[in-house]
Amino acid sequence: MSGARDEAGAPSPRSVVELLAQLEELEVDVEKLVTGGDGLARYRGIPIFVPRSVPGDRLRVRLVERRPGYGRAEILEVLVAGSGRRQPPCPHFARCGGCDLQQIEDRLQPELKAASVVETIARLGGLELPPPEVVSGEPWGYRLRTSLHVADGEAGVEVGYHERGSHRLVPVSSCPVLAPQLEAVLPGLPATLPASPPRRIDLAAGDGGSWTAAPVVEGLARGPVERSVGGHTLRYDARTFFQGHGGLLEQLVDRAVGPWQGEAAGELYCGVGLFTLALAGRYRELIAVEGDRIASRYARMNLRRNRIQGVELVTGRVERALERLPHGLDRLLVDPPRTGLGREVRSGVLACRPRRLTYVSCDPPTLARDLRELGAGYRVEQWSVLDLFPQTAHMEVVVQLVPLG
C-alpha cells in the first residue's frame, strides 16, 4: 500500500481502495447518525457507514462495499451497545426495508436525526445555522399512507415491503407504524386480492377509522377519505400525496404558514391543499400550482367544500406556471418532491423576489443544495425540523427565508 495522503491528511482515494481491499472484518466505534440513517464510524480515518447502528456502539462488522472515499459494512456482532440501543419492537425489522431506526430508543431518534440534518445543511449548503426547533409526536401507529408490494409466494399471494437494499418481498401481517385502520387491513389482504393481483397496493387513512385503497380491487375500500386539519376538512385518496404523520399535521401547517399575512401569495407544489387552505385565510389573493391532475382536482374540491375564495388554482408544470406569479409577492411557499427545486424553478423564485419565502422539504441534501443557491437573494430567518417519520431516517424541514439586506 502506498500510504499516500492528500493535503488535509486524509488517505488518498487509491490508498482507501487498497486498504479496504485487504479487509473483510473489523471492529469500529460508531460516532453519530448521518442523513440516510446509517451510523458513521472510522477506520484509520476512512468513513465506514453502518446501517442499523447506534451512536456509542462498538461493533464487529463485515465490509460489503468499498469505494474510493469510504466503505459500507453490516453488523456481525454488537460488542458494546450504545446507550440508546434497544431490541427492535417489530418482528419484521431484521429484514424489512420500511424502517431504519427501530434499534434506537424513541426519545433519542428526533435529537439524532435533527443533528444529522444540521450537519447536512452545513456540509452541503455551506450554512452554519442556529439549532432548529425540533418537533416530535407519537412514534407508533401514526402513519396515514403506505405502499405495499405484492408477489406470488409458495403459499400463494404475499403482501409486504421490500427487503432492505433489494426487491425481495418480506411478507408482513402487521406493521406497528401504520395507523390502526391500515394495520388491521394487512392480515386479510392477501386473501382479498384476485388471482392476478396488482403488483402494488396503496393505502390511505382518514378520520374516524376510514381508509381507502388504490388501484380499485373488489373487497377493498375505494374513493376519498377525509381528514380535519386546523378547522378545515381535506379530501384525498390513496393515489395522491398526503403528509404521513396524523398527529403532526397541525403543527406542520402552523410552522409553515405561521402568523404572517398580506395581500398576495403564491404556492408551488400545493398537492391537495394542506397549506393552501390555511394560506388563503391570511392573503387576499393566492395563486397555487400543482402538476398532478388528481391532486389538483382534490385541491379544487377542498377549496370549494371549505368555501374558500380568492385562490387561483393552476394545474400544470411548476416551471411553466412560474410566469403567472407577479413580482414582489408578499409570500411564496414551496413544498417540492424529494428531488427539490430544479434549476429553472430556483431561478424563477429568485426572479419573483417574494418578501417571504417558505421552503418545506422532506430531503435534507436537496434542501441544502437549494438553500445554497437561494442564498444569492435570501437568508434563513428561522427553521424547524419535524419528525413526521418515526422509526425511519426521514425528517421534514420547514425553513423561513427573507430577502438579504
mmCIF file of C-alpha atoms in Angstrom:
data_model
loop_
_atom_site.group_PDB
_atom_site.id
_atom_site.type_symbol
_atom_site.label_atom_id
_atom_site.label_comp_id
_atom_site.label_asym_id
_atom_site.label_seq_id
_atom_site.Cartn_x
_atom_site.Cartn_y
_atom_site.Cartn_z
ATOM 1 C CA MET A 1 0.000 0.000 0.000
ATOM 2 C CA SER A 2 1.320 3.421 -0.977
ATOM 3 C CA GLY A 3 0.205 5.291 2.164
ATOM 4 C CA ALA A 4 -0.323 8.475 0.113
ATOM 5 C CA ARG A 5 -2.394 11.224 1.729
ATOM 6 C CA ASP A 6 -3.953 14.422 0.460
ATOM 7 C CA GLU A 7 -3.133 17.906 1.760
ATOM 8 C CA ALA A 8 -5.692 17.578 4.582
ATOM 9 C CA GLY A 9 -4.044 14.408 5.825
ATOM 10 C CA ALA A 10 -6.807 12.044 4.698
ATOM 11 C CA PRO A 11 -5.878 8.862 2.795
ATOM 12 C CA SER A 12 -5.955 9.268 -0.976
ATOM 13 C CA PRO A 13 -8.792 7.513 -2.851
ATOM 14 C CA ARG A 14 -6.325 4.949 -4.193
ATOM 15 C CA SER A 15 -4.991 4.293 -0.688
ATOM 16 C CA VAL A 16 -8.534 3.833 0.642
ATOM 17 C CA VAL A 17 -9.366 1.270 -2.024
ATOM 18 C CA GLU A 18 -6.110 -0.596 -1.451
ATOM 19 C CA LEU A 19 -6.578 -0.679 2.323
ATOM 20 C CA LEU A 20 -10.223 -1.717 2.268
ATOM 21 C CA ALA A 21 -9.466 -4.422 -0.305
ATOM 22 C CA GLN A 22 -7.285 -6.120 2.304
ATOM 23 C CA LEU A 23 -10.045 -6.150 4.916
ATOM 24 C CA GLU A 24 -13.063 -8.378 5.420
ATOM 25 C CA GLU A 25 -13.992 -7.856 9.064
ATOM 26 C CA LEU A 26 -13.042 -5.104 11.505
ATOM 27 C CA GLU A 27 -14.035 -3.503 14.783
ATOM 28 C CA VAL A 28 -15.356 0.061 14.756
ATOM 29 C CA ASP A 29 -16.899 2.653 17.086
ATOM 30 C CA VAL A 30 -19.975 4.493 15.828
ATOM 31 C CA GLU A 31 -19.683 8.274 16.232
ATOM 32 C CA LYS A 32 -23.020 9.637 15.080
ATOM 33 C CA LEU A 33 -26.051 9.202 12.853
ATOM 34 C CA VAL A 34 -25.884 10.678 9.344
ATOM 35 C CA THR A 35 -28.521 11.558 6.751
ATOM 36 C CA GLY A 36 -29.991 8.323 5.474
ATOM 37 C CA GLY A 37 -29.956 6.707 8.907
ATOM 38 C CA ASP A 38 -26.566 4.969 8.830
ATOM 39 C CA GLY A 39 -24.135 5.238 11.699
ATOM 40 C CA LEU A 40 -20.747 6.790 10.907
ATOM 41 C CA ALA A 41 -17.604 5.038 12.135
ATOM 42 C CA ARG A 42 -13.985 5.414 11.016
ATOM 43 C CA TYR A 43 -11.154 3.009 10.349
ATOM 44 C CA ARG A 44 -7.754 4.725 10.070
ATOM 45 C CA GLY A 45 -9.626 7.895 9.161
ATOM 46 C CA ILE A 46 -11.730 6.216 6.475
ATOM 47 C CA PRO A 47 -15.502 6.706 6.887
ATOM 48 C CA ILE A 48 -17.357 3.419 7.370
ATOM 49 C CA PHE A 49 -21.144 3.626 7.143
ATOM 50 C CA VAL A 50 -23.032 1.026 9.161
ATOM 51 C CA PRO A 51 -26.823 0.647 8.784
ATOM 52 C CA ARG A 52 -28.927 -0.016 11.895
ATOM 53 C CA SER A 53 -26.192 1.020 14.284
ATOM 54 C CA VAL A 54 -26.406 3.412 17.235
ATOM 55 C CA PRO A 55 -24.004 6.197 18.300
ATOM 56 C CA GLY A 56 -21.776 4.741 21.003
ATOM 57 C CA ASP A 57 -21.886 1.211 19.580
ATOM 58 C CA ARG A 58 -18.666 -0.777 19.362
ATOM 59 C CA LEU A 59 -19.236 -3.287 16.572
ATOM 60 C CA ARG A 60 -17.659 -6.144 14.727
ATOM 61 C CA VAL A 61 -18.648 -5.576 11.097
ATOM 62 C CA ARG A 62 -18.130 -7.058 7.656
ATOM 63 C CA LEU A 63 -17.330 -4.766 4.731
ATOM 64 C CA VAL A 64 -19.911 -5.104 1.979
ATOM 65 C CA GLU A 65 -18.941 -2.120 -0.195
ATOM 66 C CA ARG A 66 -15.595 -0.483 -0.900
ATOM 67 C CA ARG A 67 -15.426 2.949 -2.503
ATOM 68 C CA PRO A 68 -12.537 5.405 -3.100
ATOM 69 C CA GLY A 69 -13.663 7.601 -0.204
ATOM 70 C CA TYR A 70 -15.495 5.284 2.160
ATOM 71 C CA GLY A 71 -16.752 1.811 2.949
ATOM 72 C CA ARG A 72 -20.080 0.287 3.930
ATOM 73 C CA ALA A 73 -20.456 -2.554 6.387
ATOM 74 C CA GLU A 74 -23.013 -4.818 8.013
ATOM 75 C CA ILE A 75 -23.139 -5.666 11.699
ATOM 76 C CA LEU A 76 -21.849 -9.091 12.700
ATOM 77 C CA GLU A 77 -21.837 -8.516 16.453
ATOM 78 C CA VAL A 78 -22.604 -5.732 18.905
ATOM 79 C CA LEU A 79 -19.556 -5.779 21.205
ATOM 80 C CA VAL A 80 -20.642 -2.804 23.328
ATOM 81 C CA ALA A 81 -24.113 -1.332 22.916
ATOM 82 C CA GLY A 82 -24.590 2.427 22.660
ATOM 83 C CA SER A 83 -26.685 3.937 25.432
ATOM 84 C CA GLY A 84 -29.709 4.378 23.160
ATOM 85 C CA ARG A 85 -29.788 0.860 21.698
ATOM 86 C CA ARG A 86 -32.842 -1.348 22.248
ATOM 87 C CA GLN A 87 -34.375 -4.532 20.906
ATOM 88 C CA PRO A 88 -36.403 -3.518 17.804
ATOM 89 C CA PRO A 89 -40.120 -3.869 18.645
ATOM 90 C CA CYS A 90 -41.240 -5.072 15.192
ATOM 91 C CA PRO A 91 -40.581 -8.751 14.335
ATOM 92 C CA HIS A 92 -40.042 -7.845 10.668
ATOM 93 C CA PHE A 93 -37.350 -5.243 11.309
ATOM 94 C CA ALA A 94 -34.372 -7.545 10.726
ATOM 95 C CA ARG A 95 -35.289 -7.928 7.036
ATOM 96 C CA CYS A 96 -37.887 -5.286 6.173
ATOM 97 C CA GLY A 97 -36.647 -2.145 4.438
ATOM 98 C CA GLY A 98 -39.510 0.031 5.631
ATOM 99 C CA CYS A 99 -37.849 1.218 8.861
ATOM 100 C CA ASP A 100 -34.226 2.164 9.598
ATOM 101 C CA LEU A 101 -34.109 3.154 13.258
ATOM 102 C CA GLN A 102 -36.143 0.806 15.423
ATOM 103 C CA GLN A 103 -32.890 -0.153 17.171
ATOM 104 C CA ILE A 104 -32.779 3.373 18.679
ATOM 105 C CA GLU A 105 -34.979 4.376 21.613
ATOM 106 C CA ASP A 106 -37.922 6.571 20.619
ATOM 107 C CA ARG A 107 -36.872 9.511 22.809
ATOM 108 C CA LEU A 108 -33.448 9.762 21.107
ATOM 109 C CA GLN A 109 -34.481 9.487 17.478
ATOM 110 C CA PRO A 110 -35.654 13.113 16.924
ATOM 111 C CA GLU A 111 -32.491 14.523 18.526
ATOM 112 C CA LEU A 112 -30.121 12.324 16.498
ATOM 113 C CA LYS A 113 -32.000 12.893 13.256
ATOM 114 C CA ALA A 114 -32.114 16.660 13.766
ATOM 115 C CA ALA A 115 -28.343 16.683 14.330
ATOM 116 C CA SER A 116 -27.865 14.849 11.023
ATOM 117 C CA VAL A 117 -29.987 17.489 9.257
ATOM 118 C CA VAL A 118 -27.875 20.299 10.770
ATOM 119 C CA GLU A 119 -24.685 18.547 9.615
ATOM 120 C CA THR A 120 -26.058 18.052 6.097
ATOM 121 C CA ILE A 121 -27.114 21.700 5.750
ATOM 122 C CA ALA A 122 -23.657 22.820 6.899
ATOM 123 C CA ARG A 123 -21.694 20.368 4.758
ATOM 124 C CA LEU A 124 -23.661 20.573 1.505
ATOM 125 C CA GLY A 125 -25.226 24.015 1.828
ATOM 126 C CA GLY A 126 -22.340 25.837 3.489
ATOM 127 C CA LEU A 127 -24.729 27.292 6.080
ATOM 128 C CA GLU A 128 -23.975 27.474 9.784
ATOM 129 C CA LEU A 129 -27.432 27.892 11.280
ATOM 130 C CA PRO A 130 -28.571 28.111 14.901
ATOM 131 C CA PRO A 131 -30.107 24.907 16.263
ATOM 132 C CA PRO A 132 -33.590 24.329 14.813
ATOM 133 C CA GLU A 133 -36.796 23.847 16.705
ATOM 134 C CA VAL A 134 -37.389 20.070 16.932
ATOM 135 C CA VAL A 135 -40.992 18.840 16.893
ATOM 136 C CA SER A 136 -41.941 15.208 17.507
ATOM 137 C CA GLY A 137 -45.114 13.250 18.113
ATOM 138 C CA GLU A 138 -46.421 9.724 18.596
ATOM 139 C CA PRO A 139 -43.706 7.286 17.402
ATOM 140 C CA TRP A 140 -46.081 4.358 16.662
ATOM 141 C CA GLY A 141 -49.415 3.963 14.899
ATOM 142 C CA TYR A 142 -49.047 7.336 13.204
ATOM 143 C CA ARG A 143 -48.648 6.641 9.504
ATOM 144 C CA LEU A 144 -51.544 7.663 7.244
ATOM 145 C CA ARG A 145 -50.189 6.272 3.969
ATOM 146 C CA THR A 146 -48.301 3.210 2.802
ATOM 147 C CA SER A 147 -47.350 1.413 -0.406
ATOM 148 C CA LEU A 148 -47.377 -2.383 -0.264
ATOM 149 C CA HIS A 149 -45.758 -4.713 -2.773
ATOM 150 C CA VAL A 150 -47.443 -7.881 -3.986
ATOM 151 C CA ALA A 151 -45.777 -11.090 -5.197
ATOM 152 C CA ASP A 152 -46.531 -14.764 -5.761
ATOM 153 C CA GLY A 153 -45.129 -16.880 -2.922
ATOM 154 C CA GLU A 154 -45.012 -20.591 -2.194
ATOM 155 C CA ALA A 155 -48.293 -20.411 -0.282
ATOM 156 C CA GLY A 156 -49.986 -18.058 -2.740
ATOM 157 C CA VAL A 157 -50.212 -14.282 -2.964
ATOM 158 C CA GLU A 158 -47.976 -12.412 -0.490
ATOM 159 C CA VAL A 159 -48.123 -8.750 0.528
ATOM 160 C CA GLY A 160 -45.423 -6.756 2.260
ATOM 161 C CA TYR A 161 -42.407 -4.498 1.847
ATOM 162 C CA HIS A 162 -39.120 -4.896 0.026
ATOM 163 C CA GLU A 163 -36.149 -6.223 1.916
ATOM 164 C CA ARG A 164 -33.561 -3.560 2.677
ATOM 165 C CA GLY A 165 -31.365 -3.000 -0.394
ATOM 166 C CA SER A 166 -33.237 -5.455 -2.637
ATOM 167 C CA HIS A 167 -36.522 -6.167 -4.392
ATOM 168 C CA ARG A 168 -37.154 -9.377 -2.463
ATOM 169 C CA LEU A 169 -40.506 -9.299 -0.712
ATOM 170 C CA VAL A 170 -40.814 -9.506 3.075
ATOM 171 C CA PRO A 171 -44.412 -10.640 3.737
ATOM 172 C CA VAL A 172 -45.992 -8.794 6.683
ATOM 173 C CA SER A 173 -49.229 -9.296 8.594
ATOM 174 C CA SER A 174 -48.551 -6.389 10.966
ATOM 175 C CA CYS A 175 -46.807 -3.020 10.800
ATOM 176 C CA PRO A 176 -46.830 -1.049 14.075
ATOM 177 C CA VAL A 177 -46.034 2.327 12.478
ATOM 178 C CA LEU A 178 -49.278 2.273 10.465
ATOM 179 C CA ALA A 179 -52.468 3.955 11.591
ATOM 180 C CA PRO A 180 -54.581 1.252 13.303
ATOM 181 C CA GLN A 181 -57.133 1.012 10.493
ATOM 182 C CA LEU A 182 -54.370 0.372 7.949
ATOM 183 C CA GLU A 183 -52.584 -2.210 10.086
ATOM 184 C CA ALA A 184 -55.904 -4.012 10.535
ATOM 185 C CA VAL A 185 -56.137 -4.472 6.743
ATOM 186 C CA LEU A 186 -52.861 -6.413 6.477
ATOM 187 C CA PRO A 187 -53.756 -9.894 7.779
ATOM 188 C CA GLY A 188 -56.653 -10.417 5.372
ATOM 189 C CA LEU A 189 -55.245 -8.542 2.392
ATOM 190 C CA PRO A 190 -53.630 -11.487 0.513
ATOM 191 C CA ALA A 191 -56.876 -13.477 0.570
ATOM 192 C CA THR A 192 -58.816 -10.445 -0.705
ATOM 193 C CA LEU A 193 -56.692 -9.974 -3.812
ATOM 194 C CA PRO A 194 -57.634 -11.660 -7.112
ATOM 195 C CA ALA A 195 -55.635 -14.489 -8.717
ATOM 196 C CA SER A 196 -53.815 -11.938 -10.897
ATOM 197 C CA PRO A 197 -53.318 -9.134 -8.391
ATOM 198 C CA PRO A 198 -51.779 -5.689 -8.945
ATOM 199 C CA ARG A 199 -48.076 -5.574 -8.117
ATOM 200 C CA ARG A 200 -48.607 -2.662 -5.728
ATOM 201 C CA ILE A 201 -51.380 -1.603 -3.364
ATOM 202 C CA ASP A 202 -51.519 1.918 -1.917
ATOM 203 C CA LEU A 203 -53.481 2.533 1.283
ATOM 204 C CA ALA A 204 -54.506 5.828 2.897
ATOM 205 C CA ALA A 205 -56.217 6.521 6.221
ATOM 206 C CA GLY A 206 -58.706 9.241 7.079
ATOM 207 C CA ASP A 207 -60.554 10.330 10.196
ATOM 208 C CA GLY A 208 -62.825 8.043 12.190
ATOM 209 C CA GLY A 209 -61.134 4.782 11.214
ATOM 210 C CA SER A 210 -61.794 5.277 7.496
ATOM 211 C CA TRP A 211 -59.384 4.049 4.853
ATOM 212 C CA THR A 212 -59.117 3.612 1.096
ATOM 213 C CA ALA A 213 -57.015 1.683 -1.400
ATOM 214 C CA ALA A 214 -55.729 2.039 -4.956
ATOM 215 C CA PRO A 215 -55.969 0.598 -7.530
ATOM 216 C CA VAL A 216 -59.607 -0.445 -7.348
ATOM 217 C CA VAL A 217 -59.852 -4.053 -6.105
ATOM 218 C CA GLU A 218 -63.093 -5.799 -5.246
ATOM 219 C CA GLY A 219 -63.327 -6.134 -1.473
ATOM 220 C CA LEU A 220 -61.071 -3.154 -0.681
ATOM 221 C CA ALA A 221 -62.336 0.296 0.277
ATOM 222 C CA ARG A 222 -62.318 2.818 -2.535
ATOM 223 C CA GLY A 223 -62.898 6.522 -3.073
ATOM 224 C CA PRO A 224 -61.841 9.521 -0.975
ATOM 225 C CA VAL A 225 -61.313 9.807 2.762
ATOM 226 C CA GLU A 226 -61.429 12.981 4.833
ATOM 227 C CA ARG A 227 -59.188 14.470 7.486
ATOM 228 C CA SER A 228 -59.737 17.614 9.566
ATOM 229 C CA VAL A 229 -56.706 19.884 9.961
ATOM 230 C CA GLY A 230 -56.819 23.287 11.624
ATOM 231 C CA GLY A 231 -60.539 23.792 11.147
ATOM 232 C CA HIS A 232 -60.544 22.671 7.514
ATOM 233 C CA THR A 233 -61.635 19.345 6.046
ATOM 234 C CA LEU A 234 -59.404 17.826 3.369
ATOM 235 C CA ARG A 235 -60.381 15.079 0.961
ATOM 236 C CA TYR A 236 -57.811 12.818 -0.740
ATOM 237 C CA ASP A 237 -57.391 9.217 -1.796
ATOM 238 C CA ALA A 238 -54.646 6.586 -1.941
ATOM 239 C CA ARG A 239 -53.422 7.846 -5.331
ATOM 240 C CA THR A 240 -52.495 11.297 -4.054
ATOM 241 C CA PHE A 241 -49.682 12.501 -1.842
ATOM 242 C CA PHE A 242 -50.635 13.448 1.698
ATOM 243 C CA GLN A 243 -48.342 14.058 4.670
ATOM 244 C CA GLY A 244 -47.811 10.865 6.634
ATOM 245 C CA HIS A 245 -47.983 11.670 10.373
ATOM 246 C CA GLY A 246 -51.574 12.036 11.503
ATOM 247 C CA GLY A 247 -50.631 13.601 14.838
ATOM 248 C CA LEU A 248 -48.349 16.336 13.479
ATOM 249 C CA LEU A 249 -50.369 17.786 10.613
ATOM 250 C CA GLU A 250 -51.498 20.883 12.511
ATOM 251 C CA GLN A 251 -48.006 21.526 13.874
ATOM 252 C CA LEU A 252 -46.613 21.265 10.346
ATOM 253 C CA VAL A 253 -49.166 23.728 8.973
ATOM 254 C CA ASP A 254 -48.531 26.107 11.874
ATOM 255 C CA ARG A 255 -44.753 26.144 11.257
ATOM 256 C CA ALA A 256 -45.114 26.517 7.506
ATOM 257 C CA VAL A 257 -47.909 29.105 7.309
ATOM 258 C CA GLY A 258 -47.066 30.950 10.525
ATOM 259 C CA PRO A 259 -48.545 34.290 11.645
ATOM 260 C CA TRP A 260 -47.663 36.306 8.538
ATOM 261 C CA GLN A 261 -50.315 37.812 6.279
ATOM 262 C CA GLY A 262 -50.625 40.218 3.373
ATOM 263 C CA GLU A 263 -52.201 40.934 0.010
ATOM 264 C CA ALA A 264 -50.768 38.413 -2.470
ATOM 265 C CA ALA A 265 -49.137 34.995 -2.054
ATOM 266 C CA GLY A 266 -48.099 32.037 -4.178
ATOM 267 C CA GLU A 267 -47.693 28.343 -3.531
ATOM 268 C CA LEU A 268 -45.803 25.809 -5.638
ATOM 269 C CA TYR A 269 -46.500 22.054 -5.415
ATOM 270 C CA CYS A 270 -49.725 22.602 -3.461
ATOM 271 C CA GLY A 271 -50.926 18.971 -3.566
ATOM 272 C CA VAL A 272 -54.489 18.519 -2.312
ATOM 273 C CA GLY A 273 -54.329 21.853 -0.470
ATOM 274 C CA LEU A 274 -52.958 21.166 3.018
ATOM 275 C CA PHE A 275 -51.156 24.540 3.174
ATOM 276 C CA THR A 276 -53.367 26.220 0.573
ATOM 277 C CA LEU A 277 -56.443 26.383 2.784
ATOM 278 C CA ALA A 278 -54.500 27.957 5.652
ATOM 279 C CA LEU A 279 -52.654 30.416 3.392
ATOM 280 C CA ALA A 280 -55.918 31.549 1.812
ATOM 281 C CA GLY A 281 -57.103 32.765 5.198
ATOM 282 C CA ARG A 282 -54.106 35.114 5.512
ATOM 283 C CA TYR A 283 -53.757 36.578 1.993
ATOM 284 C CA ARG A 284 -56.366 38.325 -0.108
ATOM 285 C CA GLU A 285 -55.118 36.640 -3.310
ATOM 286 C CA LEU A 286 -53.345 33.306 -3.682
ATOM 287 C CA ILE A 287 -52.013 31.528 -6.774
ATOM 288 C CA ALA A 288 -51.499 27.807 -6.088
ATOM 289 C CA VAL A 289 -49.786 25.472 -8.559
ATOM 290 C CA GLU A 290 -49.911 21.668 -8.746
ATOM 291 C CA GLY A 291 -48.679 19.415 -11.556
ATOM 292 C CA ASP A 292 -50.526 16.222 -10.639
ATOM 293 C CA ARG A 293 -54.037 16.292 -12.087
ATOM 294 C CA ILE A 294 -55.609 14.039 -9.449
ATOM 295 C CA ALA A 295 -54.144 16.072 -6.588
ATOM 296 C CA SER A 296 -55.163 19.303 -8.313
ATOM 297 C CA ARG A 297 -58.721 18.033 -8.669
ATOM 298 C CA TYR A 298 -58.859 17.315 -4.951
ATOM 299 C CA ALA A 299 -57.362 20.734 -4.172
ATOM 300 C CA ARG A 300 -60.133 22.381 -6.179
ATOM 301 C CA MET A 301 -62.729 20.241 -4.398
ATOM 302 C CA ASN A 302 -61.251 21.115 -0.995
ATOM 303 C CA LEU A 303 -61.341 24.828 -1.729
ATOM 304 C CA ARG A 304 -64.984 24.558 -2.755
ATOM 305 C CA ARG A 305 -66.046 22.339 0.178
ATOM 306 C CA ASN A 306 -64.398 24.720 2.671
ATOM 307 C CA ARG A 307 -65.982 27.748 0.921
ATOM 308 C CA ILE A 308 -62.643 29.420 0.314
ATOM 309 C CA GLN A 309 -62.416 32.163 -2.293
ATOM 310 C CA GLY A 310 -59.616 34.281 -3.699
ATOM 311 C CA VAL A 311 -57.497 31.316 -4.828
ATOM 312 C CA GLU A 312 -56.418 30.787 -8.438
ATOM 313 C CA LEU A 313 -55.514 27.124 -8.834
ATOM 314 C CA VAL A 314 -53.172 26.350 -11.722
ATOM 315 C CA THR A 315 -52.783 22.765 -12.934
ATOM 316 C CA GLY A 316 -49.538 22.231 -14.821
ATOM 317 C CA ARG A 317 -45.772 22.036 -14.598
ATOM 318 C CA VAL A 318 -44.371 24.385 -11.983
ATOM 319 C CA GLU A 319 -41.642 25.536 -14.370
ATOM 320 C CA ARG A 320 -44.246 26.841 -16.813
ATOM 321 C CA ALA A 321 -46.550 28.267 -14.167
ATOM 322 C CA LEU A 322 -43.861 30.439 -12.568
ATOM 323 C CA GLU A 323 -44.588 33.213 -15.052
ATOM 324 C CA ARG A 324 -48.071 33.500 -13.551
ATOM 325 C CA LEU A 325 -46.604 34.729 -10.270
ATOM 326 C CA PRO A 326 -46.349 38.531 -10.021
ATOM 327 C CA HIS A 327 -43.054 40.104 -8.999
ATOM 328 C CA GLY A 328 -42.740 41.069 -5.341
ATOM 329 C CA LEU A 329 -45.318 38.739 -3.802
ATOM 330 C CA ASP A 330 -45.801 39.107 -0.066
ATOM 331 C CA ARG A 331 -45.239 35.381 0.298
ATOM 332 C CA LEU A 332 -44.221 32.274 -1.640
ATOM 333 C CA LEU A 333 -44.419 28.772 -0.158
ATOM 334 C CA VAL A 334 -42.781 25.814 -1.917
ATOM 335 C CA ASP A 335 -43.193 22.146 -0.960
ATOM 336 C CA PRO A 336 -41.327 20.233 -3.704
ATOM 337 C CA PRO A 337 -40.869 16.468 -4.035
ATOM 338 C CA ARG A 338 -37.737 14.734 -2.774
ATOM 339 C CA THR A 339 -35.756 15.987 -5.779
ATOM 340 C CA GLY A 340 -36.109 19.575 -4.563
ATOM 341 C CA LEU A 341 -36.341 22.656 -6.751
ATOM 342 C CA GLY A 342 -34.968 22.343 -10.259
ATOM 343 C CA ARG A 343 -32.565 24.952 -11.599
ATOM 344 C CA GLU A 344 -35.315 26.654 -13.581
ATOM 345 C CA VAL A 345 -37.573 26.852 -10.519
ATOM 346 C CA ARG A 346 -34.796 28.262 -8.331
ATOM 347 C CA SER A 347 -34.104 30.929 -10.934
ATOM 348 C CA GLY A 348 -37.809 31.716 -11.194
ATOM 349 C CA VAL A 349 -38.148 32.069 -7.430
ATOM 350 C CA LEU A 350 -35.185 34.441 -7.261
ATOM 351 C CA ALA A 351 -36.610 36.474 -10.150
ATOM 352 C CA CYS A 352 -40.036 36.648 -8.481
ATOM 353 C CA ARG A 353 -38.487 38.173 -5.333
ATOM 354 C CA PRO A 354 -41.195 37.328 -2.763
ATOM 355 C CA ARG A 355 -40.924 39.226 0.527
ATOM 356 C CA ARG A 356 -41.065 35.922 2.406
ATOM 357 C CA LEU A 357 -40.057 32.512 1.080
ATOM 358 C CA THR A 358 -41.118 29.348 2.917
ATOM 359 C CA TYR A 359 -39.441 26.076 1.942
ATOM 360 C CA VAL A 360 -40.944 22.767 3.143
ATOM 361 C CA SER A 361 -38.600 19.850 2.449
ATOM 362 C CA CYS A 362 -38.519 16.092 3.025
ATOM 363 C CA ASP A 363 -34.923 15.681 1.778
ATOM 364 C CA PRO A 364 -32.064 17.498 3.570
ATOM 365 C CA PRO A 365 -29.441 17.030 0.797
ATOM 366 C CA THR A 366 -31.572 18.659 -1.913
ATOM 367 C CA LEU A 367 -32.719 21.299 0.573
ATOM 368 C CA ALA A 368 -29.068 22.108 1.339
ATOM 369 C CA ARG A 369 -28.319 22.487 -2.370
ATOM 370 C CA ASP A 370 -31.316 24.756 -2.906
ATOM 371 C CA LEU A 371 -30.584 26.911 0.147
ATOM 372 C CA ARG A 372 -27.041 27.396 -1.108
ATOM 373 C CA GLU A 373 -28.349 28.640 -4.468
ATOM 374 C CA LEU A 374 -31.162 30.719 -2.951
ATOM 375 C CA GLY A 375 -28.532 32.377 -0.777
ATOM 376 C CA ALA A 376 -27.929 34.727 -3.704
ATOM 377 C CA GLY A 377 -31.041 36.593 -2.602
ATOM 378 C CA TYR A 378 -32.225 35.194 0.731
ATOM 379 C CA ARG A 379 -31.120 34.375 4.241
ATOM 380 C CA VAL A 380 -32.613 31.919 6.729
ATOM 381 C CA GLU A 381 -34.691 33.683 9.377
ATOM 382 C CA GLN A 382 -35.826 30.592 11.318
ATOM 383 C CA TRP A 383 -36.278 26.883 10.803
ATOM 384 C CA SER A 384 -37.867 23.787 12.292
ATOM 385 C CA VAL A 385 -37.456 20.053 11.853
ATOM 386 C CA LEU A 386 -40.457 17.795 12.416
ATOM 387 C CA ASP A 387 -40.182 14.055 12.959
ATOM 388 C CA LEU A 388 -43.005 13.082 10.619
ATOM 389 C CA PHE A 389 -41.426 9.670 10.047
ATOM 390 C CA PRO A 390 -40.512 7.995 13.383
ATOM 391 C CA GLN A 391 -38.555 4.720 13.110
ATOM 392 C CA THR A 392 -37.145 5.918 9.759
ATOM 393 C CA ALA A 393 -34.286 8.261 8.873
ATOM 394 C CA HIS A 394 -36.525 10.887 7.270
ATOM 395 C CA MET A 395 -37.312 14.315 8.699
ATOM 396 C CA GLU A 396 -39.491 17.170 7.441
ATOM 397 C CA VAL A 397 -37.816 20.576 7.456
ATOM 398 C CA VAL A 398 -39.561 23.965 7.336
ATOM 399 C CA VAL A 399 -37.370 26.978 6.571
ATOM 400 C CA GLN A 400 -38.484 30.608 6.637
ATOM 401 C CA LEU A 401 -36.341 32.884 4.418
ATOM 402 C CA VAL A 402 -36.331 36.645 3.947
ATOM 403 C CA PRO A 403 -34.515 38.815 1.409
ATOM 404 C CA LEU A 404 -30.936 39.889 2.039
ATOM 405 C CA GLY A 405 -30.348 43.402 3.205
#
